[in-house]
Each structure stands twice: as C-alpha cells, then as structure tokens.
PDB file of C-alpha atoms in Angstrom:
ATOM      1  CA  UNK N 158    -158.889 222.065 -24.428  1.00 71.00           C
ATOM      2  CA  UNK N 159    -157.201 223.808 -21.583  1.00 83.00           C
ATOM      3  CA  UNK N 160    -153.590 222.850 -19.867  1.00 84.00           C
ATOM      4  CA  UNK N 161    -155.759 220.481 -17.094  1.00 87.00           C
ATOM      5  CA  UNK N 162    -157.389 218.994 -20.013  1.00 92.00           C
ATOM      6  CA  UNK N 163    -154.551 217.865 -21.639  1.00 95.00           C
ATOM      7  CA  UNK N 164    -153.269 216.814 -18.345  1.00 96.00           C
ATOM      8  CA  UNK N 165    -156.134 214.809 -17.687  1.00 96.00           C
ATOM      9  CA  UNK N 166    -156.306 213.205 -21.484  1.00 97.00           C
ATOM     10  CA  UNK N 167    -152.428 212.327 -21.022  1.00 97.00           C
ATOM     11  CA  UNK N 168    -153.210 210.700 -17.876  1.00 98.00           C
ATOM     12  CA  UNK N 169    -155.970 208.837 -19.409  1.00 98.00           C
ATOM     13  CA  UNK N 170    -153.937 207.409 -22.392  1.00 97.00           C
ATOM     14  CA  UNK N 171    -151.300 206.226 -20.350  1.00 97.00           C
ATOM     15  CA  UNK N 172    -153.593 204.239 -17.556  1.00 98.00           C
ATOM     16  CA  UNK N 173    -155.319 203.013 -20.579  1.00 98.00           C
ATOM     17  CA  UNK N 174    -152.406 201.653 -22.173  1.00 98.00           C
ATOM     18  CA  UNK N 175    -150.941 199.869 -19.013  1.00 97.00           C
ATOM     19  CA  UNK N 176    -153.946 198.523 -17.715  1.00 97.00           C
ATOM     20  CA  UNK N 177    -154.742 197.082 -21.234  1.00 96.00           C
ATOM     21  CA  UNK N 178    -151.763 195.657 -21.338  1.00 97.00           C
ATOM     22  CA  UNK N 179    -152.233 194.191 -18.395  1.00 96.00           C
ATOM     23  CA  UNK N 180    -155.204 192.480 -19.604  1.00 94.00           C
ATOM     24  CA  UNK N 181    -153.969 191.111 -22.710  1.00 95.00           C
ATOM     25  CA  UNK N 182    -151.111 189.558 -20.859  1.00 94.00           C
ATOM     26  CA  UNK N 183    -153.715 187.842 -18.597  1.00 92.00           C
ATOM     27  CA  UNK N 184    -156.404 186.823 -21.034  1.00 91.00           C
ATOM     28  CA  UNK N 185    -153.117 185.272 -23.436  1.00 91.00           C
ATOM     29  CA  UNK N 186    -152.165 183.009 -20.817  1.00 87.00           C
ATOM     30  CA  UNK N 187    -149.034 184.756 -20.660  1.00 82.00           C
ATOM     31  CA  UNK N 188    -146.598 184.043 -17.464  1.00 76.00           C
ATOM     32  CA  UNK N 189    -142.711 184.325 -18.256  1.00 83.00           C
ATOM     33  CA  UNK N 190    -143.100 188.130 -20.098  1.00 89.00           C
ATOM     34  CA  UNK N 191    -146.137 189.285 -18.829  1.00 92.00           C
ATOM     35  CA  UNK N 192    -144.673 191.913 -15.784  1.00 94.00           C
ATOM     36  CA  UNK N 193    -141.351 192.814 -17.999  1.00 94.00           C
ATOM     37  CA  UNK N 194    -144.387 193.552 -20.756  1.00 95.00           C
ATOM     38  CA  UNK N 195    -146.170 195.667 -18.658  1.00 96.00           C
ATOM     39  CA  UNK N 196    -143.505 197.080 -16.905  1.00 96.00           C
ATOM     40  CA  UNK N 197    -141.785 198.225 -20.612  1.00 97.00           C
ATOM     41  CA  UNK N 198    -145.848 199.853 -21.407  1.00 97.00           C
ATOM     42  CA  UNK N 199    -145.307 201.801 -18.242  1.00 97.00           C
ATOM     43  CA  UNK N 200    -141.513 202.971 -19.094  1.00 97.00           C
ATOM     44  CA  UNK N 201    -142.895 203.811 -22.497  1.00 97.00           C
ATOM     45  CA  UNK N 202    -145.502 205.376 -21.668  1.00 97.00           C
ATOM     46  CA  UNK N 203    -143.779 207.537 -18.943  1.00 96.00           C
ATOM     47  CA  UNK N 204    -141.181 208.697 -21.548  1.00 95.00           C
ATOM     48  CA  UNK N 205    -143.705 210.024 -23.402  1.00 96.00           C
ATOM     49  CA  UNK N 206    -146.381 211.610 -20.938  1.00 96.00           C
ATOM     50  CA  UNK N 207    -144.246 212.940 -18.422  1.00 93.00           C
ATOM     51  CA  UNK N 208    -143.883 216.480 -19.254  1.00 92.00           C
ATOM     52  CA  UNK N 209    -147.574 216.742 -20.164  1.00 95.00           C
ATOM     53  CA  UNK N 210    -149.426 215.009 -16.804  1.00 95.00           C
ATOM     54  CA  UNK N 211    -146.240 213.989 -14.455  1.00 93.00           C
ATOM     55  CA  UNK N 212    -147.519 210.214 -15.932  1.00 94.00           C
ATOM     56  CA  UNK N 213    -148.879 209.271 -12.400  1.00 96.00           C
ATOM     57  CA  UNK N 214    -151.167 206.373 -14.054  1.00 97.00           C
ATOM     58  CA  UNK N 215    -151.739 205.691 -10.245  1.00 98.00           C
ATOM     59  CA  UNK N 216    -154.200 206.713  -7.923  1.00 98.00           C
ATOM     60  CA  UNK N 217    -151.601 205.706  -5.445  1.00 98.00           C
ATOM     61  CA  UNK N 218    -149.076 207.571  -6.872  1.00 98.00           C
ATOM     62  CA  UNK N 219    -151.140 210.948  -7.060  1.00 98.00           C
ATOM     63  CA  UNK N 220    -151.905 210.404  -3.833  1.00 98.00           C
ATOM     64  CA  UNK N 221    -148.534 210.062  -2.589  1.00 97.00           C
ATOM     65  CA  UNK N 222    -147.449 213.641  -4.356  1.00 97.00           C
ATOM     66  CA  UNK N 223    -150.932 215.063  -2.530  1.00 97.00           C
ATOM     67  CA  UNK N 224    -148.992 213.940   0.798  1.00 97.00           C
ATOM     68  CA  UNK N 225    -145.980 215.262   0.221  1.00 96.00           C
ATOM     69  CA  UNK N 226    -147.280 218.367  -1.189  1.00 95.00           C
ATOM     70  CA  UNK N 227    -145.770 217.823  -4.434  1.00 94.00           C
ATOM     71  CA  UNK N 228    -148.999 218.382  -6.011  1.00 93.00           C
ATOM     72  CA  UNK N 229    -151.339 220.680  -3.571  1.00 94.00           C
ATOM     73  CA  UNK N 230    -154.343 221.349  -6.017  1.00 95.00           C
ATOM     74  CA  UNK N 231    -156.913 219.172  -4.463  1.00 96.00           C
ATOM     75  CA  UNK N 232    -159.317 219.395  -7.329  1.00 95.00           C
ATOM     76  CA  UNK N 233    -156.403 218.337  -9.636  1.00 95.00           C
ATOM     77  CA  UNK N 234    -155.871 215.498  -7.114  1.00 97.00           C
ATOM     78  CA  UNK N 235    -159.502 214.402  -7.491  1.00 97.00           C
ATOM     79  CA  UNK N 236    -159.622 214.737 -11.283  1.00 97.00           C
ATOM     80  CA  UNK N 237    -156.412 212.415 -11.781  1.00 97.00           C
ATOM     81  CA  UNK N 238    -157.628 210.009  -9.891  1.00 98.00           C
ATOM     82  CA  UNK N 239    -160.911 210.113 -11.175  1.00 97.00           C
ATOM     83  CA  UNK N 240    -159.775 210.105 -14.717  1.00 98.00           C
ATOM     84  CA  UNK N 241    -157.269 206.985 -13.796  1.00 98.00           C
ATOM     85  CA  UNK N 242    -160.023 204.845 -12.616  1.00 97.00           C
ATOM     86  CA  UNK N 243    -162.317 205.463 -15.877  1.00 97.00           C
ATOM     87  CA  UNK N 244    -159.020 204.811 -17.825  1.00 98.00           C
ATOM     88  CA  UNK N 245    -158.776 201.566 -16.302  1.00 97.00           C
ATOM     89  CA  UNK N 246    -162.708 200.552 -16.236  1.00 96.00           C
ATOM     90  CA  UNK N 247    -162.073 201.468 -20.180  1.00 97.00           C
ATOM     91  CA  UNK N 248    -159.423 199.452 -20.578  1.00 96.00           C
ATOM     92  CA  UNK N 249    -161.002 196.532 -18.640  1.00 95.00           C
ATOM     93  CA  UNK N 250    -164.238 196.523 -21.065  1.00 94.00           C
ATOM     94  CA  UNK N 251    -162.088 196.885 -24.286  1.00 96.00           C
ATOM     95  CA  UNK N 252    -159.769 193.302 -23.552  1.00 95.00           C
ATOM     96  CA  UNK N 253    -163.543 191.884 -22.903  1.00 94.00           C
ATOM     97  CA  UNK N 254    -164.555 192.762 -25.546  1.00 94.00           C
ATOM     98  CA  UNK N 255    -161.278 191.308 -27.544  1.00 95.00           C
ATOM     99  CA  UNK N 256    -161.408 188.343 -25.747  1.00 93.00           C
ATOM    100  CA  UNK N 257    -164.917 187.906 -25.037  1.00 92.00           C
ATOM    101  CA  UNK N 258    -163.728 186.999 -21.374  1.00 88.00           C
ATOM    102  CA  UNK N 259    -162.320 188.672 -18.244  1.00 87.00           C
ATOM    103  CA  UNK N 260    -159.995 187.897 -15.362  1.00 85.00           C
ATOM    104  CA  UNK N 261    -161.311 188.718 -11.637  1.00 84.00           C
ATOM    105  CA  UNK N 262    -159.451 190.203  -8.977  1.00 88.00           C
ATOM    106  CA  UNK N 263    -158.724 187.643  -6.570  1.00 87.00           C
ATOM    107  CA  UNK N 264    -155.847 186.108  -4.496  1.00 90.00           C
ATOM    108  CA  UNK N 265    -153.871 183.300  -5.686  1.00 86.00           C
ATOM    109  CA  UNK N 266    -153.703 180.265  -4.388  1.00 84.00           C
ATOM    110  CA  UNK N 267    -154.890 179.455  -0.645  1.00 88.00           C
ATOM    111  CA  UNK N 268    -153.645 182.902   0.142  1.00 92.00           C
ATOM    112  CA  UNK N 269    -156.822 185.126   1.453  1.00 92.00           C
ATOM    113  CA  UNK N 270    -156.688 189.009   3.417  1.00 94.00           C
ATOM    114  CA  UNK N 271    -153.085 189.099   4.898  1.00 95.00           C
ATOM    115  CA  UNK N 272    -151.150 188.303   1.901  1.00 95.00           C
ATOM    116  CA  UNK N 273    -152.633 190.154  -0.662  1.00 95.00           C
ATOM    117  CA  UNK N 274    -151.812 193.320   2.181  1.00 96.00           C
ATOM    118  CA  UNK N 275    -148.704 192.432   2.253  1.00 97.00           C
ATOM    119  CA  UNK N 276    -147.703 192.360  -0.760  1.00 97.00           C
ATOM    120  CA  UNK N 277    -149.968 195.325  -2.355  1.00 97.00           C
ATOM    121  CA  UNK N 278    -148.679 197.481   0.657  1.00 98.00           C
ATOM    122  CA  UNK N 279    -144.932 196.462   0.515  1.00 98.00           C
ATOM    123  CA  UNK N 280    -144.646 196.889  -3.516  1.00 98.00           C
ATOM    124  CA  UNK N 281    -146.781 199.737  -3.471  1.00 98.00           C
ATOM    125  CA  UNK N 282    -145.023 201.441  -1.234  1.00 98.00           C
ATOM    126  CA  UNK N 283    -141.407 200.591  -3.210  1.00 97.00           C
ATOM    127  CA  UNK N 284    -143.155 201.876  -6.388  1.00 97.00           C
ATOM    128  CA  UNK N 285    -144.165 205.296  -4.804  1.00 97.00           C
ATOM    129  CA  UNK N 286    -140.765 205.750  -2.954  1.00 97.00           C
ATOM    130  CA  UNK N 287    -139.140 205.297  -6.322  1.00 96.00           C
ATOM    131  CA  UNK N 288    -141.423 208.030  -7.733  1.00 95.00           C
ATOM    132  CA  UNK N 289    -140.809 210.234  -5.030  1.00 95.00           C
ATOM    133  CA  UNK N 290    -136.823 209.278  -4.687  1.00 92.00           C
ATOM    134  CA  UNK N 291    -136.201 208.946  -8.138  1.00 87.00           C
ATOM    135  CA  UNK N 292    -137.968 211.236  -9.697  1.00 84.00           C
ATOM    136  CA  UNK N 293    -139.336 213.844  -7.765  1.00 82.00           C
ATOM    137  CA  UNK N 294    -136.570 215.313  -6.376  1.00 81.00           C
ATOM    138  CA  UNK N 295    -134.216 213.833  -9.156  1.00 70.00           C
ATOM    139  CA  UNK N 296    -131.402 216.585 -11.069  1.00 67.00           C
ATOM    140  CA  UNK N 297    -133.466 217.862 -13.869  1.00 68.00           C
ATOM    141  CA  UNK N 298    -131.171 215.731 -16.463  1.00 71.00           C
ATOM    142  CA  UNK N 299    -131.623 212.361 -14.915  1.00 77.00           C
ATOM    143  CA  UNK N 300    -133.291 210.531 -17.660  1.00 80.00           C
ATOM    144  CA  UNK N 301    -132.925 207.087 -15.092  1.00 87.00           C
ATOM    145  CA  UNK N 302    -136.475 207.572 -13.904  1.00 89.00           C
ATOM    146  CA  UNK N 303    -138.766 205.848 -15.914  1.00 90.00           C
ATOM    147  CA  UNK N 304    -136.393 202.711 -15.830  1.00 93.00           C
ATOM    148  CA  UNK N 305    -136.400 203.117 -12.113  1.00 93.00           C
ATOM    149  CA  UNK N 306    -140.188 203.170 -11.834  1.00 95.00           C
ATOM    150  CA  UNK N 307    -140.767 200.203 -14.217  1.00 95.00           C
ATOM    151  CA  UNK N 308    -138.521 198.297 -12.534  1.00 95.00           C
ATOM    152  CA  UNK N 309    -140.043 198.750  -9.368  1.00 96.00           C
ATOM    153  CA  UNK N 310    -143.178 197.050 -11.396  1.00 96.00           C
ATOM    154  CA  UNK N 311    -140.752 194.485 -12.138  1.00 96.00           C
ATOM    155  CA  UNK N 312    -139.669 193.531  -8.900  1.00 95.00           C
ATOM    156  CA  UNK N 313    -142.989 193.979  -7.071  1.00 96.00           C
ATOM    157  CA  UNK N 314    -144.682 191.510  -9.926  1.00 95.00           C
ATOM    158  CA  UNK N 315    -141.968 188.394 -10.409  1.00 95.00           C
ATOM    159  CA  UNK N 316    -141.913 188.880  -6.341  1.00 95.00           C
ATOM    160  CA  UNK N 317    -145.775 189.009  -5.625  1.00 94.00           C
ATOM    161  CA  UNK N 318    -147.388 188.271  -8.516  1.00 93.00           C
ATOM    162  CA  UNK N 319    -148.449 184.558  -7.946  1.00 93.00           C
ATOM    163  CA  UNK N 320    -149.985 185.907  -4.483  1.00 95.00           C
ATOM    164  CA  UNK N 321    -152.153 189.028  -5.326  1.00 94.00           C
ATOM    165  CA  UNK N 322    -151.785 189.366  -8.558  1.00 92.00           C
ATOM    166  CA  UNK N 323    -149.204 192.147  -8.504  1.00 92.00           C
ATOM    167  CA  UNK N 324    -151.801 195.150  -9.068  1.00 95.00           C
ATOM    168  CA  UNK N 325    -149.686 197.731  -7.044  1.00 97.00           C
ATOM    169  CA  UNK N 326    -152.005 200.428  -8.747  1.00 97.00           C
ATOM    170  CA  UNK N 327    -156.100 200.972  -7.724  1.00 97.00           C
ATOM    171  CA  UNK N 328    -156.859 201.568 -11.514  1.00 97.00           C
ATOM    172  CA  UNK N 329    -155.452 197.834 -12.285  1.00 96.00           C
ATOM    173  CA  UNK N 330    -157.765 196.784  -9.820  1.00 95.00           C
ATOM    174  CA  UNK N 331    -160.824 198.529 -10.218  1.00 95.00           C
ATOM    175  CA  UNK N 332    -160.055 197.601 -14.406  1.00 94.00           C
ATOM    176  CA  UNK N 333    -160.094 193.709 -13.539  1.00 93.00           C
ATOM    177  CA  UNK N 334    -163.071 193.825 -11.221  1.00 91.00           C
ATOM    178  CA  UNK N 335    -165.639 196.457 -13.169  1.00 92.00           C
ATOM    179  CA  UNK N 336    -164.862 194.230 -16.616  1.00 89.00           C
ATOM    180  CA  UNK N 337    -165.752 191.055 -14.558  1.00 87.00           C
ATOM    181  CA  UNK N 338    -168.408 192.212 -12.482  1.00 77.00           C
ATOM    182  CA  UNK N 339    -170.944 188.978 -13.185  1.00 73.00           C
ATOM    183  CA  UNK N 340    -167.790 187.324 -11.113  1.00 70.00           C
ATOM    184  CA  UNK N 341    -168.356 190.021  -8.225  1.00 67.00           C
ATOM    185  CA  UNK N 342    -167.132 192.887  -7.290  1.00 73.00           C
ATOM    186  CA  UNK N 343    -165.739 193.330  -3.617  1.00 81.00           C
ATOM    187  CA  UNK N 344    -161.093 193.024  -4.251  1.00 91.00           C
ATOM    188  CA  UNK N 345    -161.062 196.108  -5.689  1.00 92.00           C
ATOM    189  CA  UNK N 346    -161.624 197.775  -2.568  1.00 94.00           C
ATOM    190  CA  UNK N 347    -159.560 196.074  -0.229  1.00 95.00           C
ATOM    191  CA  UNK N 348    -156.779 195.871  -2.578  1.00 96.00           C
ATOM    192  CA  UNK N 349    -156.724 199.858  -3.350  1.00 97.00           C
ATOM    193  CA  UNK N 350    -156.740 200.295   0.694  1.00 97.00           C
ATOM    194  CA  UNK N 351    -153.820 198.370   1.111  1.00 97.00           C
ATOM    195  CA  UNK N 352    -152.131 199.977  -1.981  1.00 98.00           C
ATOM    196  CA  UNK N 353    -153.188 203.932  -0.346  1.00 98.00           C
ATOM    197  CA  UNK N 354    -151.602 202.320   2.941  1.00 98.00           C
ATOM    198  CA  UNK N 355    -148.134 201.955   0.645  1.00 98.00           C
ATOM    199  CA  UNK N 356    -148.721 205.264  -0.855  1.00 98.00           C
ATOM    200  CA  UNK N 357    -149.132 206.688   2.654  1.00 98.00           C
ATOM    201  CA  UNK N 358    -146.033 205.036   3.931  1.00 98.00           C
ATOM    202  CA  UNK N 359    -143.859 205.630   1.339  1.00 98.00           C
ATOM    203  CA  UNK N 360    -144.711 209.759   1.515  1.00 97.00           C
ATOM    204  CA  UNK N 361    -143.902 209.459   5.170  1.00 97.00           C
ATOM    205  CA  UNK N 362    -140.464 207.690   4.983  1.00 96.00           C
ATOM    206  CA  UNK N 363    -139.599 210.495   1.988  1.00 96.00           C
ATOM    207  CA  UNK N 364    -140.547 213.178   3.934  1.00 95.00           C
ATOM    208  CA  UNK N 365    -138.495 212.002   7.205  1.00 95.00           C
ATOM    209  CA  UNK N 366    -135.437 212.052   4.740  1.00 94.00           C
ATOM    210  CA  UNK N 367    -136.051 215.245   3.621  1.00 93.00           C
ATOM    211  CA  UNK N 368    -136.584 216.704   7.134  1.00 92.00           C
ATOM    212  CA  UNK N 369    -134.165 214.499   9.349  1.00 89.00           C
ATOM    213  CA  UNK N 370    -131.210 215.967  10.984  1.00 90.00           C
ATOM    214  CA  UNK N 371    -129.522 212.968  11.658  1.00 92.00           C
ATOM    215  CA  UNK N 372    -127.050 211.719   9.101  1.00 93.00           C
ATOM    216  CA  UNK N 373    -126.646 208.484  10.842  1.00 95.00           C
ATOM    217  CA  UNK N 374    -130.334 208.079  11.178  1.00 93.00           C
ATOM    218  CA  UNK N 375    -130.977 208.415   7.852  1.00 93.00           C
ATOM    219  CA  UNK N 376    -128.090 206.282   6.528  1.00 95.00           C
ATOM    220  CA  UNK N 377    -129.350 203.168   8.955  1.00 96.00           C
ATOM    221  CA  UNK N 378    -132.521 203.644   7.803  1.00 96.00           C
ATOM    222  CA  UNK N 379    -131.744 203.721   4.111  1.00 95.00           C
ATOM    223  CA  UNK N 380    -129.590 200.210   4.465  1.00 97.00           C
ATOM    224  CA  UNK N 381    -132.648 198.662   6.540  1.00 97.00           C
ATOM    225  CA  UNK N 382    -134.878 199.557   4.015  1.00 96.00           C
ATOM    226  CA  UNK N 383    -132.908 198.640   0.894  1.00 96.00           C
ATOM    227  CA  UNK N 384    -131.631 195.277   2.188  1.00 98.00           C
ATOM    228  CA  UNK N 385    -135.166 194.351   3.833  1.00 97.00           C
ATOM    229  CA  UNK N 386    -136.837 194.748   0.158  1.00 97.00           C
ATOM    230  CA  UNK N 387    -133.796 193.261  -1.575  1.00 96.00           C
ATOM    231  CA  UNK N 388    -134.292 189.795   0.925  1.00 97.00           C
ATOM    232  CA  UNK N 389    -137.750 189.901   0.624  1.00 97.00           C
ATOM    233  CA  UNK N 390    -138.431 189.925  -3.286  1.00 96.00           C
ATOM    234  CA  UNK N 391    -135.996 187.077  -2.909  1.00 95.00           C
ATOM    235  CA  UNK N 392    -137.414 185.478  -0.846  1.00 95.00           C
ATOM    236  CA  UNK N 393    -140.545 185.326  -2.469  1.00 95.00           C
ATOM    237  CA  UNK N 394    -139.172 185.091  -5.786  1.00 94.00           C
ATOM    238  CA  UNK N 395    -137.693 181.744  -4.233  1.00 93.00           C
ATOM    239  CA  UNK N 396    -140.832 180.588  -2.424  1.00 92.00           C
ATOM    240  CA  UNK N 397    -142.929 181.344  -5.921  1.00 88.00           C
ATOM    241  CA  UNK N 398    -140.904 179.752  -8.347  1.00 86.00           C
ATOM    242  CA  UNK N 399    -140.507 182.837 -10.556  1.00 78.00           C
ATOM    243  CA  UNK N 400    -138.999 182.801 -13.690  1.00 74.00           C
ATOM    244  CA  UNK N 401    -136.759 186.040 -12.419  1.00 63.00           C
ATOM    245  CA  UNK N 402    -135.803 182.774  -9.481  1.00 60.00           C
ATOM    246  CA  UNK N 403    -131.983 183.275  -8.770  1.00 50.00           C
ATOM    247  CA  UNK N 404    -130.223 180.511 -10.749  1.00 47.00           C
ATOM    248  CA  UNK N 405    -132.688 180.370 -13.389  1.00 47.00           C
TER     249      UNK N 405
END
C-alpha cells in the first residue's frame, strides 16, 4: 500500500469511527452525553490519525483546505471525500445491523429548510474555521488542536442539535440517510449543501485574515465574529433546553 493508500485507509477509520458513534448514540436513546461522546471519538481519533491523513473525516473540511490551497491535489481531494462518504455509508449499515433499526435524516421539530441551513451553515462554518485557525496555520508544537476541533462539535451540537440534528459533516449525513433509505433519501443533499456553504465561508473569512492589511479591520472583524457565535450558541442553547443550558 502506497503513502495515498494509507492516507485514504486512515481517513476511512476515523469517519468510520465517528459516524458510528454517532449512530450508537442515536439508536441508545442517548441525549445528555451523546455530542460530548462523539465529540471525544473525534478528539481521539484526530490524535491518532493526524500525521498519517491530516484526520479531515469531513468532506467539508477537505474541501475547505482545497479552497485555501492547503491541499491542491485535486485527485487527492476527490479520493478523501470519496473515501469519507463510503466510511460513513459503512458505518451507517454496521449500527443497522447492531440495532436492527436506523435513524433518518430529518429536521426536528416543526423546523423545515431555513433552520436546518442555518444551523448546518453557521456550525459548519465554526468547525472549519477552527481547522483552518487552529490547526492549519497553528506553531508546530501546539498540541490544543484536536480539543479545539471537538469542541467546535460540542458547541455546534448542544447549540443545534434539537433543530437539524447537528450533522456539521456530509459523511454523517449521507451515513444516516443511505442506512435508512426505506425512510427516503432526499436530507442528505440539502444538508451537505448547506454544510459546503460553511466550508466555503469559513475558507473565505481565513483567507481575508491572512491577506488583509488592515489591523483594525481584522481585529473588528475577529470580535464580531467571536461574540456573534458566542450569543448565538446561547441563545439557542437557551431556546432548546440543552443540558450544556447556562445555569444547569
């Protein structure tokens, strides 16, 4: 097996492992632990992986080094993501298996089009700015960036959770619908859409920071953007009655 083979087979393990976990947290009726569970699979899993794929486990991630030419080997590109998606279909079929039952991808609640995009977008988007921020152009000793990233996971899933089902990641989604398929198959789409949009915005905001010759600019921008996320998730921590609810 060559260096892109191993690549591709650590990629594999580690979207396998989250987006099982995922699963198993579903099918178990679990609701207080389930995102710090799958967040901790994800920190685990990055720990480990990292220095033999980059532990994307994301199409959106992948994507969002393509646009900020982290990564500029399109085939490689195509092949993560490609491998990602099996991993999760994979992981999908083996918890229905286990359980005999699956989960599919819908919106919670009375909430429909605009809220799942909201949230995928917005959560995706912190996720992939943390990657980018926190990792990518990290000091080479920072061992903070796996926390960072999982935590992202935990923010995005207490916050949004109860109104699209916190996905954040196209292999989740493509995992949940493919293993439930007799239940249709349509979310996937829209949801990995909205979660490319988040990828897409997050590369753009990194890359004005990067570029920017404006201090001031970049310092306004950097308190709008930290202290609109930081009101938001608790806002809808609040609205949601999440365990992670201030007070609790």
């Amino acid at each position: 097996m060559g260096a892109t083979g191993i690549q591709l087979a650590g990629e594999f393990i580690g979207t396998y492992l989250l987006i099982l976990t995922v699963g198993f947290n579903i099918l178990s009726g679990q609701s207080t632990w389930a995102v710090l569970s799958i967040a901790s699979v994800l920190m685990v899993s990055i720990y480990a992986l990292a220095s033999v794929s980059g532990a994307n486990f994301n199409p959106a991630v992948t994507l969002t080094l393509y646009l900020t030419k982290t990564e500029t080997d399109v085939a490689k590109v195509a092949a993560y993501m490609g491998v990602q998606i099996v991993a999760g279909i994979c992981a999908g079929f083996t918890y229905f298996a286990v359980f005999g039952e699956a989960k599919n991808l819908a919106p919670g609640g009375s909430f429909g089009v605009f809220g799942v995009g909201v949230i995928e977008t917005l959560y995706t988007f912190v996720l992939c700015f943390v990657v980018l921020r926190g990792a990518v152009i990290a000091q080479k000793d920072n061992e903070s960036f796996g926390m960072a990233i999982a935590f992202s996971v935990v923010a995005g899933g207490y916050a949004g959770g109860w109104i699209s089902g916190g996905c954040f990641n196209p292999a989740v989604a493509f995992g949940l619908d493919v293993s439930s398929a007799h239940m249709g198959v349509k979310w996937c789409f829209l949801y990995t859409l909205f979660e490319f949009l988040g990828a897409a915005l997050a590369a753009g905001l990194h890359m004005f920071f990067e570029s920017s010759s404006s201090e001031m600019g970049k310092k306004c921008l950097s308190e709008f953007l930290g202290t609109y996320v930081l009101v938001a998730t608790v806002g809808f921590n609040v609205l949601g009655g999440s365990p992670a609810e201030i007070g609790r």
